[in-house]
XYZ file of N, CA, C and O in Angstrom:
660
model
N -0.646 -52.671 -3.302
C -0.926 -51.526 -2.482
C -0.595 -50.274 -3.294
O 0.440 -50.179 -3.924
N -1.468 -49.310 -3.264
C -1.288 -48.078 -4.012
C -0.745 -46.995 -3.095
O -1.282 -46.760 -2.015
N 0.324 -46.378 -3.543
C 0.898 -45.282 -2.750
C 0.148 -44.008 -3.059
O -0.200 -43.741 -4.208
N -0.123 -43.269 -2.042
C -0.816 -41.988 -2.221
C 0.202 -40.860 -2.167
O 1.008 -40.794 -1.241
N 0.125 -40.009 -3.151
C 1.003 -38.832 -3.160
C 0.526 -37.861 -2.086
O -0.676 -37.766 -1.823
N 1.455 -37.172 -1.461
C 1.024 -36.191 -0.456
C 0.210 -35.098 -1.127
O 0.395 -34.797 -2.302
N -0.702 -34.543 -0.358
C -1.516 -33.443 -0.895
C -0.615 -32.253 -1.152
O 0.185 -31.884 -0.299
N -0.759 -31.639 -2.322
C 0.070 -30.456 -2.582
C -0.328 -29.318 -1.643
O -1.481 -29.209 -1.249
N 0.648 -28.522 -1.296
C 0.366 -27.368 -0.438
C -0.552 -26.415 -1.199
O -0.377 -26.215 -2.402
N -1.556 -25.868 -0.520
C -2.438 -24.940 -1.219
C -1.645 -23.708 -1.677
O -0.756 -23.245 -0.974
N -1.964 -23.264 -2.854
C -1.272 -22.080 -3.363
C -2.132 -20.853 -3.082
O -3.356 -20.927 -3.068
N -1.451 -19.749 -2.854
C -2.145 -18.489 -2.605
C -2.512 -17.848 -3.930
O -1.718 -17.854 -4.859
N -3.657 -17.237 -3.959
C -4.022 -16.434 -5.121
C -3.310 -15.088 -5.009
O -2.888 -14.694 -3.902
N -3.168 -14.354 -6.103
C -2.581 -13.016 -6.006
C -3.355 -12.118 -5.020
O -2.750 -11.328 -4.294
N -4.667 -12.276 -4.964
C -5.471 -11.490 -4.024
C -5.142 -11.870 -2.583
O -5.023 -11.006 -1.716
N -4.983 -13.178 -2.320
C -4.598 -13.629 -0.978
C -3.245 -13.040 -0.580
O -3.068 -12.577 0.544
N -2.302 -13.057 -1.508
C -0.970 -12.508 -1.237
C -1.060 -11.022 -0.933
O -0.433 -10.535 0.011
N -1.858 -10.295 -1.705
C -2.023 -8.852 -1.475
C -2.616 -8.599 -0.087
O -2.142 -7.732 0.655
N -3.625 -9.358 0.292
C -4.290 -9.167 1.589
C -3.346 -9.525 2.740
O -3.240 -8.772 3.710
N -2.651 -10.638 2.638
C -1.725 -11.036 3.696
C -0.554 -10.049 3.815
O -0.108 -9.740 4.928
N -0.081 -9.539 2.690
C 0.991 -8.532 2.710
C 0.506 -7.269 3.408
O 1.205 -6.684 4.232
N -0.708 -6.835 3.066
C -1.280 -5.631 3.680
C -1.474 -5.824 5.179
O -1.166 -4.926 5.970
N -1.960 -6.989 5.570
C -2.160 -7.265 6.997
C -0.832 -7.196 7.749
O -0.755 -6.639 8.848
N 0.220 -7.764 7.148
C 1.544 -7.752 7.789
C 2.062 -6.320 7.915
O 2.615 -5.935 8.950
N 1.890 -5.520 6.869
C 2.349 -4.124 6.917
C 1.538 -3.312 7.924
O 2.086 -2.533 8.695
N 0.219 -3.473 7.866
C -0.667 -2.673 8.715
C -0.373 -2.897 10.195
O -0.472 -1.969 11.007
N 0.006 -4.104 10.548
C 0.260 -4.444 11.953
C 1.309 -3.534 12.593
O 1.256 -3.293 13.801
N 2.242 -3.017 11.806
C 3.299 -2.170 12.370
C 3.355 -0.783 11.726
O 4.324 -0.053 11.934
N 2.339 -0.415 10.970
C 2.315 0.902 10.312
C 1.700 1.931 11.260
O 0.544 2.320 11.136
N 2.502 2.373 12.213
C 2.020 3.311 13.228
C 1.764 4.695 12.643
O 0.922 5.438 13.156
N 2.447 5.055 11.584
C 2.231 6.365 10.950
C 0.827 6.445 10.368
O 0.063 7.374 10.681
N 0.455 5.490 9.529
C -0.880 5.510 8.917
C -1.971 5.381 9.974
O -2.976 6.103 9.943
N -1.763 4.478 10.916
C -2.757 4.300 11.974
C -2.887 5.555 12.822
O -3.996 5.958 13.187
N -1.754 6.189 13.131
C -1.758 7.384 13.971
C -2.470 8.566 13.327
O -2.959 9.452 14.025
N -2.516 8.582 11.999
C -3.229 9.646 11.291
C -4.692 9.287 11.052
O -5.411 10.042 10.396
N -5.123 8.155 11.576
C -6.528 7.759 11.451
C -6.875 7.161 10.101
O -8.054 7.094 9.738
N -5.891 6.725 9.359
C -6.161 6.119 8.057
C -6.806 4.758 8.231
O -6.612 4.086 9.239
N -7.583 4.372 7.222
C -8.206 3.055 7.189
C -7.921 2.426 5.847
O -8.103 3.064 4.810
N -7.494 1.173 5.868
C -7.261 0.426 4.644
C -8.613 -0.061 4.140
O -9.249 -0.898 4.766
N -9.047 0.478 3.014
C -10.371 0.174 2.469
C -10.327 -1.067 1.584
O -11.205 -1.924 1.661
N -9.325 -1.154 0.723
C -9.222 -2.279 -0.212
C -7.771 -2.443 -0.627
O -7.005 -1.481 -0.640
N -7.427 -3.684 -0.972
C -6.100 -3.974 -1.496
C -6.220 -5.114 -2.492
O -7.080 -5.980 -2.357
N -5.382 -5.078 -3.503
C -5.320 -6.136 -4.500
C -3.938 -6.111 -5.115
O -3.114 -5.254 -4.782
N -3.653 -7.008 -6.025
C -2.340 -7.010 -6.666
C -2.086 -5.674 -7.376
O -2.799 -5.318 -8.314
N -1.124 -4.905 -6.873
C -0.780 -3.623 -7.479
C -1.754 -2.496 -7.220
O -1.647 -1.428 -7.827
N -2.689 -2.691 -6.300
C -3.684 -1.650 -6.002
C -3.912 -1.542 -4.502
O -3.705 -2.491 -3.751
N -4.360 -0.359 -4.088
C -4.756 -0.158 -2.691
C -5.603 1.100 -2.611
O -5.388 2.057 -3.364
N -6.546 1.089 -1.693
C -7.377 2.263 -1.416
C -7.372 2.486 0.089
O -7.632 1.553 0.857
N -7.064 3.727 0.482
C -6.995 4.093 1.896
C -7.785 5.381 2.096
O -7.742 6.284 1.249
N -8.488 5.478 3.223
C -9.242 6.687 3.542
C -8.664 7.354 4.783
O -7.997 6.717 5.596
N -8.946 8.655 4.897
C -8.517 9.424 6.070
C -9.430 10.641 6.198
O -9.661 11.350 5.217
N -9.937 10.875 7.390
C -10.764 12.053 7.654
C -9.863 13.198 8.102
O -9.020 13.028 8.985
N -10.045 14.350 7.482
C -9.237 15.531 7.799
C -9.711 16.161 9.104
O -10.840 16.628 9.210
N -8.834 16.172 10.083
C -9.149 16.792 11.361
C -8.650 18.236 11.371
O -7.895 18.653 10.488
N -9.033 18.978 12.386
C -8.584 20.364 12.527
C -7.059 20.449 12.584
O -6.453 21.354 12.025
N -6.432 19.474 13.235
C -4.961 19.462 13.365
C -4.257 19.195 12.039
O -3.044 19.318 11.950
N -4.996 18.796 11.016
C -4.423 18.532 9.694
C -4.596 19.713 8.741
O -4.259 19.610 7.568
N -5.113 20.806 9.268
C -5.375 21.978 8.420
C -4.302 23.044 8.606
O -3.746 23.207 9.689
N -4.042 23.760 7.534
C -3.019 24.816 7.554
C -3.618 26.148 8.000
O -4.778 26.211 8.426
N -2.846 27.218 7.882
C -3.275 28.550 8.295
C -4.426 29.118 7.480
O -5.024 30.119 7.868
N -4.730 28.492 6.346
C -5.859 28.926 5.526
C -7.121 28.120 5.811
O -8.147 28.311 5.171
N -7.026 27.172 6.753
C -8.186 26.371 7.121
C -8.452 25.200 6.181
O -9.484 24.550 6.276
N -7.526 24.937 5.274
C -7.677 23.799 4.358
C -6.630 22.743 4.691
O -5.702 23.004 5.461
N -6.785 21.567 4.104
C -5.856 20.473 4.393
C -4.426 20.885 4.100
O -4.129 21.443 3.047
N -3.535 20.627 5.048
C -2.102 20.831 4.834
C -1.655 19.796 3.804
O -2.001 18.610 3.894
N -0.882 20.230 2.829
C -0.448 19.336 1.765
C 0.317 18.123 2.244
O 0.258 17.055 1.627
N 1.019 18.252 3.347
C 1.781 17.128 3.873
C 0.896 15.956 4.271
O 1.294 14.796 4.140
N -0.310 16.248 4.747
C -1.219 15.170 5.129
C -1.822 14.498 3.897
O -2.032 13.276 3.887
N -2.095 15.283 2.861
C -2.567 14.695 1.601
C -1.472 13.803 1.025
O -1.733 12.684 0.575
N -0.232 14.310 1.055
C 0.900 13.525 0.572
C 1.034 12.236 1.375
O 1.245 11.158 0.805
N 0.931 12.318 2.694
C 1.068 11.134 3.548
C 0.012 10.082 3.205
O 0.312 8.883 3.150
N -1.214 10.519 2.965
C -2.277 9.586 2.596
C -1.950 8.915 1.268
O -2.039 7.687 1.142
N -1.563 9.696 0.269
C -1.222 9.136 -1.036
C -0.032 8.186 -0.921
O -0.013 7.107 -1.529
N 0.968 8.579 -0.142
C 2.162 7.759 0.033
C 1.815 6.427 0.693
O 2.376 5.386 0.329
N 0.894 6.423 1.637
C 0.485 5.171 2.280
C -0.230 4.259 1.290
O 0.019 3.048 1.250
N -1.116 4.815 0.470
C -1.798 3.997 -0.541
C -0.773 3.415 -1.516
O -0.835 2.232 -1.886
N 0.179 4.240 -1.934
C 1.282 3.801 -2.800
C 2.037 2.645 -2.150
O 2.311 1.613 -2.782
N 2.361 2.775 -0.877
C 3.117 1.742 -0.168
C 2.371 0.414 -0.146
O 2.960 -0.644 -0.392
N 1.094 0.443 0.134
C 0.332 -0.799 0.194
C 0.173 -1.417 -1.193
O 0.197 -2.646 -1.343
N 0.053 -0.593 -2.224
C -0.056 -1.122 -3.588
C 1.241 -1.781 -4.027
O 1.235 -2.896 -4.559
N 2.378 -1.109 -3.808
C 3.636 -1.666 -4.317
C 4.181 -2.789 -3.444
O 5.054 -3.533 -3.887
N 3.637 -2.978 -2.259
C 4.039 -4.095 -1.398
C 3.055 -5.261 -1.461
O 3.123 -6.175 -0.647
N 2.169 -5.257 -2.422
C 1.109 -6.273 -2.499
C 1.568 -7.613 -3.071
O 0.764 -8.527 -3.216
N 2.856 -7.741 -3.374
C 3.371 -8.979 -3.958
C 4.250 -9.772 -2.980
O 4.971 -10.668 -3.398
N 4.213 -9.415 -1.696
C 5.021 -10.070 -0.665
C 6.512 -9.881 -0.914
O 7.311 -10.788 -0.697
N 6.871 -8.699 -1.382
C 8.276 -8.328 -1.538
C 8.438 -6.935 -0.944
O 7.716 -6.010 -1.341
N 9.356 -6.796 0.009
C 9.557 -5.498 0.653
C 9.987 -4.473 -0.384
O 10.990 -4.655 -1.079
N 9.197 -3.397 -0.459
C 9.397 -2.377 -1.478
C 9.248 -1.002 -0.845
O 8.371 -0.791 -0.004
N 10.115 -0.082 -1.239
C 10.105 1.278 -0.690
C 10.006 2.300 -1.823
O 10.174 1.973 -2.989
N 9.781 3.539 -1.441
C 9.720 4.630 -2.410
C 11.132 5.044 -2.805
O 12.012 5.175 -1.960
N 11.332 5.258 -4.092
C 12.589 5.808 -4.602
C 12.400 7.280 -4.957
O 13.318 8.082 -4.815
N 11.197 7.626 -5.391
C 10.887 9.009 -5.767
C 9.372 9.158 -5.776
O 8.658 8.259 -6.219
N 8.897 10.294 -5.303
C 7.460 10.578 -5.316
C 7.252 12.040 -5.670
O 8.067 12.898 -5.313
N 6.148 12.307 -6.340
C 5.775 13.691 -6.662
C 4.263 13.811 -6.540
O 3.518 12.864 -6.822
N 3.817 14.977 -6.112
C 2.384 15.217 -5.975
C 2.042 16.550 -6.620
O 2.828 17.494 -6.586
N 0.868 16.590 -7.213
C 0.307 17.833 -7.740
C -1.026 18.046 -7.041
O -1.906 17.177 -7.078
N -1.152 19.183 -6.375
C -2.392 19.526 -5.674
C -3.297 20.270 -6.646
O -2.887 21.246 -7.277
N -4.535 19.814 -6.757
C -5.477 20.389 -7.714
C -6.549 21.245 -7.047
O -6.981 22.247 -7.606
N -6.970 20.828 -5.872
C -8.018 21.524 -5.120
C -7.723 21.372 -3.633
O -7.049 20.425 -3.241
N -8.253 22.242 -2.811
C -8.015 22.099 -1.365
C -8.843 20.959 -0.773
O -9.917 20.622 -1.268
N -8.310 20.382 0.297
C -9.066 19.417 1.077
C -9.803 20.155 2.184
O -9.314 21.165 2.697
N -10.965 19.652 2.565
C -11.832 20.332 3.513
C -11.854 19.636 4.864
O -12.074 18.417 4.939
N -11.637 20.426 5.920
C -11.687 19.895 7.288
C -13.010 19.165 7.516
O -14.074 19.624 7.123
N -12.912 17.999 8.141
C -14.090 17.202 8.452
C -14.480 16.227 7.354
O -15.270 15.314 7.586
N -13.936 16.391 6.170
C -14.257 15.498 5.047
C -13.321 14.296 5.051
O -12.193 14.364 5.541
N -13.782 13.217 4.462
C -12.955 12.022 4.326
C -12.343 11.995 2.932
O -13.052 12.110 1.934
N -11.027 11.871 2.908
C -10.304 11.752 1.643
C -10.109 10.277 1.322
O -9.961 9.452 2.228
N -10.096 9.969 0.042
C -9.887 8.612 -0.426
C -8.706 8.610 -1.384
O -8.707 9.352 -2.365
N -7.693 7.811 -1.093
C -6.523 7.677 -1.964
C -6.571 6.309 -2.623
O -6.609 5.284 -1.935
N -6.587 6.308 -3.945
C -6.663 5.072 -4.712
C -5.406 4.932 -5.554
O -5.155 5.754 -6.437
N -4.616 3.897 -5.247
C -3.344 3.657 -5.936
C -3.502 2.523 -6.936
O -4.193 1.536 -6.665
N -2.813 2.686 -8.075
C -2.809 1.613 -9.069
C -1.445 1.533 -9.735
O -0.784 2.550 -9.958
N -1.066 0.317 -10.014
C 0.214 0.059 -10.657
C 0.148 0.463 -12.129
O -0.788 0.106 -12.847
N 1.161 1.202 -12.567
C 1.273 1.591 -13.971
C 2.255 0.670 -14.683
O 2.003 0.208 -15.795
N 3.384 0.399 -14.056
C 4.404 -0.482 -14.630
C 5.206 -1.105 -13.502
O 5.402 -0.490 -12.458
N 5.678 -2.325 -13.734
C 6.521 -3.024 -12.765
C 7.449 -3.943 -13.537
O 6.992 -4.777 -14.313
N 8.743 -3.741 -13.352
C 9.728 -4.538 -14.067
C 10.970 -4.672 -13.196
O 11.510 -3.668 -12.719
N 11.407 -5.899 -12.993
C 12.572 -6.118 -12.142
C 12.312 -5.594 -10.746
O 11.304 -5.920 -10.128
N 13.178 -4.722 -10.268
C 13.043 -4.172 -8.917
C 12.337 -2.823 -8.894
O 12.202 -2.209 -7.849
N 11.896 -2.327 -10.043
C 11.314 -0.986 -10.125
C 9.838 -1.025 -10.490
O 9.387 -1.919 -11.201
N 9.116 -0.031 -10.005
C 7.703 0.092 -10.344
C 7.283 1.547 -10.366
O 7.939 2.415 -9.776
N 6.184 1.806 -11.064
C 5.583 3.142 -11.113
C 4.114 2.991 -10.749
O 3.416 2.117 -11.290
N 3.655 3.842 -9.832
C 2.284 3.782 -9.327
C 1.678 5.178 -9.347
O 2.354 6.149 -9.001
N 0.421 5.273 -9.754
C -0.313 6.529 -9.703
C -1.356 6.441 -8.597
O -1.988 5.390 -8.410
N -1.525 7.548 -7.888
C -2.501 7.622 -6.809
C -3.360 8.862 -7.027
O -2.826 9.958 -7.222
N -4.665 8.674 -6.998
C -5.591 9.807 -7.014
C -6.132 9.977 -5.607
O -6.571 9.006 -4.990
N -6.106 11.201 -5.128
C -6.714 11.519 -3.843
C -7.975 12.312 -4.143
O -7.923 13.327 -4.855
N -9.090 11.836 -3.610
C -10.365 12.499 -3.901
C -11.118 12.828 -2.618
O -10.898 12.231 -1.567
N -11.999 13.817 -2.752
C -12.911 14.230 -1.684
C -14.293 14.318 -2.303
O -14.483 15.053 -3.283
N -15.228 13.562 -1.781
C -16.591 13.526 -2.328
C -16.596 13.239 -3.827
O -17.366 13.825 -4.592
N -15.705 12.349 -4.265
C -15.672 11.944 -5.664
C -14.934 12.891 -6.599
O -14.825 12.628 -7.791
N -14.418 13.995 -6.071
C -13.682 14.970 -6.875
C -12.195 14.819 -6.582
O -11.782 14.858 -5.421
N -11.394 14.665 -7.622
C -9.950 14.496 -7.440
C -9.349 15.819 -6.974
O -9.543 16.857 -7.606
N -8.619 15.758 -5.837
C -7.978 16.973 -5.307
C -6.458 16.928 -5.429
O -5.800 17.955 -5.290
N -5.893 15.728 -5.691
C -4.445 15.619 -5.858
C -4.112 14.389 -6.688
O -4.815 13.374 -6.626
N -3.029 14.516 -7.452
C -2.480 13.402 -8.229
C -1.061 13.155 -7.715
O -0.303 14.107 -7.540
N -0.735 11.909 -7.503
C 0.556 11.517 -6.931
C 1.147 10.436 -7.833
O 0.429 9.549 -8.291
N 2.436 10.511 -8.085
C 3.131 9.435 -8.804
C 4.306 8.981 -7.951
O 5.107 9.792 -7.505
N 4.379 7.683 -7.728
C 5.459 7.109 -6.947
C 6.258 6.107 -7.750
O 5.695 5.319 -8.509
N 7.576 6.170 -7.594
C 8.488 5.211 -8.197
C 8.995 4.322 -7.067
O 9.516 4.834 -6.071
N 8.845 3.033 -7.212
C 9.211 2.105 -6.142
C 10.476 1.331 -6.472
O 10.873 1.205 -7.633
N 11.072 0.798 -5.403
C 12.261 -0.040 -5.540
C 12.129 -1.205 -4.563
O 11.961 -1.008 -3.352
N 12.187 -2.425 -5.069
C 12.133 -3.612 -4.228
C 13.500 -3.810 -3.568
O 14.526 -3.739 -4.244
N 13.489 -4.013 -2.247
C 14.743 -4.098 -1.497
C 15.036 -5.491 -0.970
O 16.064 -5.708 -0.337
N 14.158 -6.423 -1.215
C 14.394 -7.803 -0.796
C 13.737 -8.141 0.519
O 13.554 -7.288 1.380
N 13.356 -9.371 0.652
C 12.710 -9.849 1.863
C 11.206 -9.932 1.682
O 10.620 -9.214 0.877
N 10.624 -10.837 2.416
C 9.180 -11.059 2.346
C 8.476 -10.327 3.480
O 9.068 -10.024 4.509
N 7.216 -10.044 3.280
C 6.361 -9.441 4.309
C 5.605 -10.511 5.093
O 5.403 -10.375 6.286
N 5.187 -11.541 4.396
C 4.358 -12.582 4.988
C 5.272 -13.631 5.627
O 6.133 -14.198 4.947
N 5.065 -13.862 6.901
C 5.843 -14.896 7.596
C 5.401 -16.260 7.077
O 4.207 -16.509 6.920
N 6.356 -17.155 6.792
C 5.969 -18.487 6.323
C 5.221 -19.226 7.423
O 5.532 -19.072 8.600
N 4.216 -19.994 7.020
C 3.480 -20.777 8.012
C 4.346 -21.958 8.435
O 5.169 -22.445 7.660
N 4.171 -22.431 9.661
C 5.012 -23.528 10.156
C 4.930 -24.781 9.287
O 5.878 -25.531 9.190
N 3.788 -25.013 8.627
C 3.625 -26.221 7.820
C 4.036 -26.012 6.372
O 4.060 -26.952 5.602
N 4.361 -24.778 6.005
C 4.729 -24.498 4.615
C 6.191 -24.822 4.373
O 7.011 -24.759 5.281
N 6.523 -25.170 3.132
C 7.937 -25.382 2.823
C 8.706 -24.083 3.015
O 8.127 -23.005 3.041
N 9.997 -24.182 3.149
C 10.832 -22.995 3.346
C 10.580 -21.980 2.251
O 10.315 -22.333 1.113
N 10.692 -20.700 2.603
C 10.480 -19.637 1.629
C 11.629 -19.603 0.635
O 12.661 -20.220 0.837
N 11.466 -18.809 -0.400
C 12.465 -18.730 -1.467
C 13.755 -18.087 -1.003
O 14.771 -18.187 -1.672
N 13.735 -17.403 0.152
C 14.920 -16.718 0.628
C 15.759 -17.575 1.583
O 16.740 -17.117 2.126
N 15.366 -18.788 1.813
C 16.060 -19.636 2.764
C 16.437 -20.949 2.098
O 15.766 -21.411 1.184
N 17.468 -21.549 2.572
C 17.814 -22.893 2.124
C 17.695 -23.832 3.308
O 17.902 -23.433 4.447
N 17.331 -25.053 3.017
C 17.218 -26.019 4.096
C 18.479 -26.852 4.125
O 19.066 -27.174 3.100
N 18.878 -27.194 5.313
C 20.031 -28.063 5.482
C 19.614 -29.248 6.312
O 18.764 -29.148 7.193
N 20.197 -30.364 6.031
C 19.827 -31.584 6.760
C 20.698 -31.767 7.977
O 21.744 -31.258 8.132
């Protein structure tokens, strides 16, 4: 009689991990949702988010308030640096505004990983309107521990848990 080895558990691709991490974050990201942001794309170390500038997002000059541009860039940064199923937060962020944002237009924030080592990472985000870059953002991240993706009931225990008999 031949013994059959159990089927190995399917492994997630880095893209699957990025998507599942984003889904877990998005479910409770009331700030991004409340500002009307939409998650356009996510991948390992990358994310793209859009947001349409409403009248309430404009300053006294009738252009986008910088805080809303920053919030959009920060959200793209967050989804990019959390794409590895490790809870990660901002340690430092800076933005440079290049052009004004226009009421009624949709802004696109595209984040990409520049470096990641140990618990630290650096991410650049370009915010554009109609294909023209209006702001550059750089975020420094810090991994704080814990997973975003809940383990499936049939999966072996996660790396953060030990099993006891």
